[in-house]
mmCIF file of C-alpha atoms in Angstrom:
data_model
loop_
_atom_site.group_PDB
_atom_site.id
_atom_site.type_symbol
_atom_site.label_atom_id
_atom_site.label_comp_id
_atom_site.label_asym_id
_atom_site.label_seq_id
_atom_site.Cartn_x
_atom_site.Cartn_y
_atom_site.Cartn_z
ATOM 1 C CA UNK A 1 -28.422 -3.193 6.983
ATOM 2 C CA UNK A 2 -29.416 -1.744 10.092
ATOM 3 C CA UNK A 3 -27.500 0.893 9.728
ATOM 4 C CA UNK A 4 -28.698 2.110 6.966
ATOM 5 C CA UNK A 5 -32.315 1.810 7.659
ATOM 6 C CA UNK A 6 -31.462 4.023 10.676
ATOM 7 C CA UNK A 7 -29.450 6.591 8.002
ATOM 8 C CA UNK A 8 -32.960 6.917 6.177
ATOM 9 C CA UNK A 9 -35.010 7.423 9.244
ATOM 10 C CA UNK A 10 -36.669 3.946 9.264
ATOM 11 C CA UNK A 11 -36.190 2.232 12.365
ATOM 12 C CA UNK A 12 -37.708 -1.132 12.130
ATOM 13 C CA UNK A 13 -36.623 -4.064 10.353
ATOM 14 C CA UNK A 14 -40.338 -4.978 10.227
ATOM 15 C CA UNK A 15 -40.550 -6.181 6.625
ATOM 16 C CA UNK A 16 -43.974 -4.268 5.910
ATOM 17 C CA UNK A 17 -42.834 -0.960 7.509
ATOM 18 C CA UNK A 18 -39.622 -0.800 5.888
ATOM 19 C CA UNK A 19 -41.328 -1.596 2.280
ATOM 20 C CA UNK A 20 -43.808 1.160 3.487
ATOM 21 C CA UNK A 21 -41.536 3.915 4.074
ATOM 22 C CA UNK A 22 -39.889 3.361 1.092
ATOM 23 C CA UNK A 23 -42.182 3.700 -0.923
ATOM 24 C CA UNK A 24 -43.397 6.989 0.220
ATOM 25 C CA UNK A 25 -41.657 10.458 0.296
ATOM 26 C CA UNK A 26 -38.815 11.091 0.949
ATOM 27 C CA UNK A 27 -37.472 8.012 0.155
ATOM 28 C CA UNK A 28 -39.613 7.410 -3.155
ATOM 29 C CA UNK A 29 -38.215 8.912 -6.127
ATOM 30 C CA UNK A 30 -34.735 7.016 -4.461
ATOM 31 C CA UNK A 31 -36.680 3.630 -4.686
ATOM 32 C CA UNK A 32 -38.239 4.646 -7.747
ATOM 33 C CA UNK A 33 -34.260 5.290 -9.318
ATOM 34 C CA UNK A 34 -32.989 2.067 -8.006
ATOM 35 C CA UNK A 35 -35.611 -0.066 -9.207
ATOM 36 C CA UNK A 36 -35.322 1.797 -12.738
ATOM 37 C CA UNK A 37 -31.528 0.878 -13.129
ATOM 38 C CA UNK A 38 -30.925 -2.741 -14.958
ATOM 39 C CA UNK A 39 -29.605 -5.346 -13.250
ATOM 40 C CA UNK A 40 -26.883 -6.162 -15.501
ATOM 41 C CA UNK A 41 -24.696 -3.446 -17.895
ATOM 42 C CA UNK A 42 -23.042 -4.291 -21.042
ATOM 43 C CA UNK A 43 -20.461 -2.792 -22.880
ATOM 44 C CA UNK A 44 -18.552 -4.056 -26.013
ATOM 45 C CA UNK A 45 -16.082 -6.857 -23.769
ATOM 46 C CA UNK A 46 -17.017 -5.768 -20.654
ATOM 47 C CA UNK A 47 -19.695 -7.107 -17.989
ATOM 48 C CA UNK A 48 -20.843 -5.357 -14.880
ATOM 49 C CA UNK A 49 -23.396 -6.845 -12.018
ATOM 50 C CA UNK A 50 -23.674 -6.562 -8.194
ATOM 51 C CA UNK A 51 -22.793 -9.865 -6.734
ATOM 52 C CA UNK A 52 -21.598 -11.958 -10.021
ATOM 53 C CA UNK A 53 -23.377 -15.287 -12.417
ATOM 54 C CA UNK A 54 -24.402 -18.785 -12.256
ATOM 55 C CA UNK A 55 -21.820 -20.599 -14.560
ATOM 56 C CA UNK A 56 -24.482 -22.922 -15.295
ATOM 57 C CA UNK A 57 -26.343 -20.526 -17.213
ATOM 58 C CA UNK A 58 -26.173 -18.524 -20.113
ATOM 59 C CA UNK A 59 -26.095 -14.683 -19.533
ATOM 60 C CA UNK A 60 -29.893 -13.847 -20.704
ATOM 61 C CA UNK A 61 -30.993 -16.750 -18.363
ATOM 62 C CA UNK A 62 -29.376 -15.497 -15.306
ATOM 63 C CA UNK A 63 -31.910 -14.584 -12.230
ATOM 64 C CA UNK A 64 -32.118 -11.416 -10.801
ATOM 65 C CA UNK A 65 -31.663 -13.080 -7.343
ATOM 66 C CA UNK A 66 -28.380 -14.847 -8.673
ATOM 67 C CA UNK A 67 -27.125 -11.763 -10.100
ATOM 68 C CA UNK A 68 -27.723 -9.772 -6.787
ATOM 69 C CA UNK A 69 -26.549 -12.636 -4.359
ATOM 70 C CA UNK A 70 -24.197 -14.848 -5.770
ATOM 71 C CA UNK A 71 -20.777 -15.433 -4.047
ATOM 72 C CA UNK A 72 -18.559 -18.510 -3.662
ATOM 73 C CA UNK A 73 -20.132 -20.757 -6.706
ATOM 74 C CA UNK A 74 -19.303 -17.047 -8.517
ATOM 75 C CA UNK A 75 -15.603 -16.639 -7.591
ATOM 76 C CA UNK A 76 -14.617 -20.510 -7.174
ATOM 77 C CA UNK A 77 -14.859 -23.606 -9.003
ATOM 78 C CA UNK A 78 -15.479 -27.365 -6.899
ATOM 79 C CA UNK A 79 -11.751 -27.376 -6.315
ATOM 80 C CA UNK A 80 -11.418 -24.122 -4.306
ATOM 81 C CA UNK A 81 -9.772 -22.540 -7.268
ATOM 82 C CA UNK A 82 -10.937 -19.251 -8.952
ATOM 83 C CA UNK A 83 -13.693 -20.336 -11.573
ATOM 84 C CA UNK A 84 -12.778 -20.128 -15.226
ATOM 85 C CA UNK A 85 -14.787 -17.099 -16.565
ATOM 86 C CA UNK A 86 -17.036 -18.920 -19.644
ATOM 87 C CA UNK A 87 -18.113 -15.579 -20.643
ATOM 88 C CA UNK A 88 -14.649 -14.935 -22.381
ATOM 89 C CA UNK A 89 -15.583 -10.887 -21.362
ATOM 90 C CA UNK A 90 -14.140 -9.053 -18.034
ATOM 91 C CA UNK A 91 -16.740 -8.964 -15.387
ATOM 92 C CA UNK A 92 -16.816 -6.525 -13.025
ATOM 93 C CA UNK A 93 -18.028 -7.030 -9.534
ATOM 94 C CA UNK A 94 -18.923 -5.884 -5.535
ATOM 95 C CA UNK A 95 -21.320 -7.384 -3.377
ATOM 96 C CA UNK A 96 -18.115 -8.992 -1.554
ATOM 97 C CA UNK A 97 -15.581 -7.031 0.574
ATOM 98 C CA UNK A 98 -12.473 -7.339 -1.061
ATOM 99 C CA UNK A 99 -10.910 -8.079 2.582
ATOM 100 C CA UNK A 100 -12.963 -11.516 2.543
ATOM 101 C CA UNK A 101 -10.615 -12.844 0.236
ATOM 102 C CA UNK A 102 -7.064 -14.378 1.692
ATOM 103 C CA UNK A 103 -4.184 -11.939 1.492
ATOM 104 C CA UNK A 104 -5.871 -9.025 0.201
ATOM 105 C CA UNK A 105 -3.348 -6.424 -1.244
ATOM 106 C CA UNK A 106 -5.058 -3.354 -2.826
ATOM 107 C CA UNK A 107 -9.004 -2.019 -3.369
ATOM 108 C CA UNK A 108 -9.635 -4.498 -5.616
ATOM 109 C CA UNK A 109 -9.376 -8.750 -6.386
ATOM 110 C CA UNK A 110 -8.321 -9.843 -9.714
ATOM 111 C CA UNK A 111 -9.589 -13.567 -10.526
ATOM 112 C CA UNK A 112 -8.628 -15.521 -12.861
ATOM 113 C CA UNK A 113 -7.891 -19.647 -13.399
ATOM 114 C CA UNK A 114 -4.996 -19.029 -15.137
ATOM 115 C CA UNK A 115 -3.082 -16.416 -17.226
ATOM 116 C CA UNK A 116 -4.771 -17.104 -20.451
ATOM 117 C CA UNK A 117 -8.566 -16.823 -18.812
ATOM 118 C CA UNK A 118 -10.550 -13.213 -19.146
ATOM 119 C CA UNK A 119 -9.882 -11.671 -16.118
ATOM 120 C CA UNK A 120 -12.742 -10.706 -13.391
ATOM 121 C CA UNK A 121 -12.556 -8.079 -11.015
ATOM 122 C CA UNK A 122 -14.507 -7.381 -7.975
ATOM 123 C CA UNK A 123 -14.168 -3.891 -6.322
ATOM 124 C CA UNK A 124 -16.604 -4.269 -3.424
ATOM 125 C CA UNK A 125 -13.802 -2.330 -1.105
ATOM 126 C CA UNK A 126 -15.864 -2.730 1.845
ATOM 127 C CA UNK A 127 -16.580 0.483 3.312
ATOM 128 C CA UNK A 128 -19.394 -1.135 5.664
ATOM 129 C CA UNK A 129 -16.581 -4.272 6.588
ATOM 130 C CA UNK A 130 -15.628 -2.199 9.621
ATOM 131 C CA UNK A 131 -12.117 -2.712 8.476
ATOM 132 C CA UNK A 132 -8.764 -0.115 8.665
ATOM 133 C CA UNK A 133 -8.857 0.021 4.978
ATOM 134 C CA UNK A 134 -12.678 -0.302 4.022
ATOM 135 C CA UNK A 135 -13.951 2.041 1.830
ATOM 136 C CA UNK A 136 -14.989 2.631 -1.869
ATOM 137 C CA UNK A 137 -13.065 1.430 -4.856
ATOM 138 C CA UNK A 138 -13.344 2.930 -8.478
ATOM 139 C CA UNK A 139 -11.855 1.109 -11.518
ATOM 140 C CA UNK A 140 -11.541 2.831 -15.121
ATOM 141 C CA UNK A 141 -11.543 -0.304 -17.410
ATOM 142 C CA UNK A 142 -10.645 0.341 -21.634
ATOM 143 C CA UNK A 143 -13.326 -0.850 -23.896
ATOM 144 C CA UNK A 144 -11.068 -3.818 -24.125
ATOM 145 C CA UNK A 145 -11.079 -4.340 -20.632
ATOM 146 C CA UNK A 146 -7.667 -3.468 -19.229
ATOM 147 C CA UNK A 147 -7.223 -1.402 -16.551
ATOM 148 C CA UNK A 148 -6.375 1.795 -17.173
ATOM 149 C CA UNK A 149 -6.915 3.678 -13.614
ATOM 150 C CA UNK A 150 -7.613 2.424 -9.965
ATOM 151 C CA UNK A 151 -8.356 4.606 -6.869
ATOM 152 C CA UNK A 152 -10.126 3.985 -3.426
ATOM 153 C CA UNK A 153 -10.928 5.957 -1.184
ATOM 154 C CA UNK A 154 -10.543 5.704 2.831
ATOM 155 C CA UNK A 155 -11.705 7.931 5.286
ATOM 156 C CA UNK A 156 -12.162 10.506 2.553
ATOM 157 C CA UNK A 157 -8.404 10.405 1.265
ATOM 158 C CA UNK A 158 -7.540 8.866 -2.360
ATOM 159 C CA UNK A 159 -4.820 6.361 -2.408
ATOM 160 C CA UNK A 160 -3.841 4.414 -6.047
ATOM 161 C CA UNK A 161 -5.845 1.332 -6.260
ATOM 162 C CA UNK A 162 -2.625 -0.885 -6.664
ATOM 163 C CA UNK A 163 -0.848 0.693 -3.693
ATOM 164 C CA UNK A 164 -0.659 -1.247 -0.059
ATOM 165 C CA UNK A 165 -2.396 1.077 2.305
ATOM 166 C CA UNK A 166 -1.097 0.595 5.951
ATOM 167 C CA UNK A 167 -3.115 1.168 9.163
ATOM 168 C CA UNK A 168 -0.584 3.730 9.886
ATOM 169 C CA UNK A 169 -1.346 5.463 6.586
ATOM 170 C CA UNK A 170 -5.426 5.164 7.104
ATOM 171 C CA UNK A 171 -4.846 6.616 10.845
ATOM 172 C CA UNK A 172 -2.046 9.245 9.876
ATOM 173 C CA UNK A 173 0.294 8.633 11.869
#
């Protein structure tokens, strides 16, 4: 977060300041944007949020702060194993580095308790992690919710989303 306070010239983590200078130019008609754009999107079978839900709830009774901050009572259930998704719609996710997960393969996770449950996806393909192959994922989803394209991006070159990207291919050698 640091980071990018420094990118947009703000170099304080002073609470006060930081709301301050964001909410002046040049940074206001940025804040204004973000804090236009919902916090949830809906289309036909398919659900898209930052950081994921509270199974407990019903969609229209989710929190903003849940929707923005959830992570492990998202992706897991009490057992360790990927929570059922009771929405019966594909959600689509970030807020989590795909590399947190164990044995991540490609720019993006697929979750789902078992073969027969609505898949959820979370593309979060951690271009702040610091990682050989962090960098930003994009998924192209049919109105039905099947994947129809996936590419990421590292270091400014575009691999296939389902492809195994090697340090050695990230570095060029």
């Amino acid at each position: 977060m640091a980071q990018t306070r420094r990118k947009l010239g703000i170099y304080t983590s002073n609470l006060n300041t930081v709301r301050r200078a964001l909410n002046q130019e040049p940074l206001l008609a940025a804040t204004k944007f973000l804090a236009s754009l919902p916090t949830i999107w809906q289309q036909g079978h398919l659900i898209a949020m930052h950081a994921g839900v509270d199974w407990r709830w019903p969609l229209a009774q989710q929190t903003r702060d849940t929707l923005l901050w959830i992570r492990d009572d998202y992706y897991f259930d009490s057992g360790g194993q990927p929570h059922r998704n009771l929405f019966d719609r594909v959600l689509v996710t970030g807020h989590t580095p795909v590399q947190s997960f164990e044995n991540p393969q490609m720019g993006y996770v697929k979750l789902q308790a078992d073969a027969e449950d609505t898949p959820r996806y979370v593309i979060d393909g951690g271009s702040r992690s610091g990682l050989f192959d962090g960098g930003i994922c994009a998924l192209t989803l049919t109105t039905q919710g099947k994947v129809a394209r996936m590419k990421r991006v590292i270091n400014r070159k575009i691999y296939d989303g389902q492809q195994l990207v090697t340090p050695e291919m990230v570095s060029g050698s």
